[in-house]
Amino acid sequence: VSCGMAGEEEFFLEEKRFKQYCEDLVKHSQQIGDGWEWRTRKDLGDGYLSKTHFQVRNRHTPPDLKEKNNDNNEQMLCAHVEEPLDDSQATGLCSTEEVVRYEYHVLYSSSYQVPVLYFRACFLDGRPLTLDEIWGSVHASYQARLQEGPWDTITQQEHPILGQPFFVLHPCRTNEFISAVLGGSPEHNRHTNYIILWLSTVGPVVGLNLPLSYAKLAPQESTDADLA
Amino acid sequence: MTDDKDVLRDVWFGRIPTCFTLYQDEITEREAEPYYLLLPRISYLTLVTDKVKKHFQKVMRQEEVSEIWFEYEGTPLKWHYPIGLLFDLHASNTALPWSITVHFKNFPEKDLLHCHSKDVIEAHFMACIKEADALKHKSQVINEMQKKDHKQLWMGLQNDKFEQFWAINRKLMEYPPEDNGFRYIPFRIYQATTERPFIQKLFRPIASGGQLHTLGDLLKDVCPSAITSEDGEQKTQVMIHGIEPMLETPIQWLSEHMSYPDNFLHISIIPRPTD
């Protein structure tokens, strides 16, 4: 199935609806203290969702056992346990705790008429994490999901509003999986928050989780007239 | 009257004489001579500067060399912008040759994308083409092409082969006979003075009554400050490929003839020189 083909099954997201869904997400986020906010730029009036959170990463440095075979490994481990140990060597592991600042932005792509997830991470001294370093903190099962998921790749791109490098999940096939998940008629789907649905699927792949309470958001009573 | 096809060639073969100088704080074993090169307007810095890299690496020790990056008067140059756009935006009203400073250390992580290989440039180039076709044709034309056609677009650019490139690109410039143009025009407007890197919006080339929208119509709609004259004077220039097209030019024509190989119209709004 190729991306972007026009068809009745395609459920494209209009920009006004995008803003409305984001507004609803932010309202709920404020209620539960989840940290999402809407940022606008005065010059053009467009905006984006933003969330920053800090995470402590444990970096474990295991003993260098790579060149030894299994027997030797056992001997090494036993040796570690039996020898008198001082505090820093108690477990044979060196763990460095580091604080990492993660930033997630949700922007609207008018070219593809879908939301797009931008993200970046840096240490407190400002040094940015590479994509590999970010991957290190993503659970293995989500790493597998990335390979089979409806996105071509994660690439580094310029943030269209801030002009700085971010990592981006390519939006090319977003509509494919959204349409598959939503199914049903557009009338019914108007009450489903597309952004919450989409973000709950793509977010965890890059370390971003949505608490379950978002799923219970009351459908908005807004009509087309409100959004016109 | 120049044939429209001549415009395609003039755009493709545009060149900017450039002088590359090594940053003074880079550590060298002997003095580094500047390197002169004619840069293709339609290409990307990291695609056409292998010779520049080799030239400076000859006077440096291996351990002093990491990812190359370029800077003009203190501003890191975004390699993912076409060269002609960078020049028009930052240096069009200065004396030639364009003086670019070359760095091999202290890569500005907050400003520039990394470019570890030619594959990264290819991926970026193809992503722009795909986005342009999403706007022009709902991606139908680009999706109907085979992988080898996509490859031919990239190889044409990489090897500076006009005919090879346009053999495929002409399909991206067609539209159904019942329409008078593309669905939306792929364009980006750049102003060095603003925080936002560029303006991009949905814009139709044909008005509801069937008239062709012009460059002036686009600017009025999307960036009115660019053309409103204060004191009756035009304080800015609207530049594409180093020239100022007339504001009456139909935007559909501009899109077909003056887009960059990525199929986008990259338009610079710059201060008008006051001499």
PDB file of N, CA and C in Angstrom, chain A residues 5-12 179 184 186:
ATOM      1  N   MET A   5      -2.232   8.039  -0.891  1.00  0.00           N
ATOM      2  CA  MET A   5      -3.194   7.916  -1.996  1.00  0.00           C
ATOM      3  C   MET A   5      -4.567   8.377  -1.565  1.00  0.00           C
ATOM      4  N   ALA A   6      -5.207   9.162  -2.381  1.00  0.00           N
ATOM      5  CA  ALA A   6      -6.526   9.669  -2.027  1.00  0.00           C
ATOM      6  C   ALA A   6      -7.545   8.549  -2.126  1.00  0.00           C
ATOM      7  N   GLY A   7      -8.367   8.444  -1.142  1.00  0.00           N
ATOM      8  CA  GLY A   7      -9.383   7.394  -1.171  1.00  0.00           C
ATOM      9  C   GLY A   7     -10.369   7.662  -0.071  1.00  0.00           C
ATOM     10  N   GLU A   8     -11.540   7.094  -0.188  1.00  0.00           N
ATOM     11  CA  GLU A   8     -12.542   7.392   0.828  1.00  0.00           C
ATOM     12  C   GLU A   8     -12.108   6.888   2.200  1.00  0.00           C
ATOM     13  N   GLU A   9     -11.261   5.858   2.252  1.00  0.00           N
ATOM     14  CA  GLU A   9     -10.890   5.299   3.550  1.00  0.00           C
ATOM     15  C   GLU A   9      -9.911   6.196   4.294  1.00  0.00           C
ATOM     16  N   GLU A  10      -9.249   7.094   3.577  1.00  0.00           N
ATOM     17  CA  GLU A  10      -8.247   7.930   4.211  1.00  0.00           C
ATOM     18  C   GLU A  10      -8.896   8.922   5.158  1.00  0.00           C
ATOM     19  N   PHE A  11      -8.331   9.058   6.337  1.00  0.00           N
ATOM     20  CA  PHE A  11      -8.890   9.973   7.308  1.00  0.00           C
ATOM     21  C   PHE A  11      -7.869  11.069   7.554  1.00  0.00           C
ATOM     22  N   PHE A  12      -7.916  12.119   6.742  1.00  0.00           N
ATOM     23  CA  PHE A  12      -6.954  13.186   6.896  1.00  0.00           C
ATOM     24  C   PHE A  12      -7.366  14.126   8.013  1.00  0.00           C
ATOM     25  N   SER A 179      -6.138   5.166   9.879  1.00  0.00           N
ATOM     26  CA  SER A 179      -7.372   4.728   9.229  1.00  0.00           C
ATOM     27  C   SER A 179      -7.711   3.305   9.638  1.00  0.00           C
ATOM     28  N   GLY A 184     -14.562   2.400  10.934  1.00  0.00           N
ATOM     29  CA  GLY A 184     -15.834   3.113  11.093  1.00  0.00           C
ATOM     30  C   GLY A 184     -16.038   4.298  10.180  1.00  0.00           C
ATOM     31  N   PRO A 186     -16.496   8.385   9.280  1.00  0.00           N
ATOM     32  CA  PRO A 186     -15.949   9.663   9.748  1.00  0.00           C
ATOM     33  C   PRO A 186     -16.834  10.340  10.785  1.00  0.00           C
TER      34      PRO A 186
END
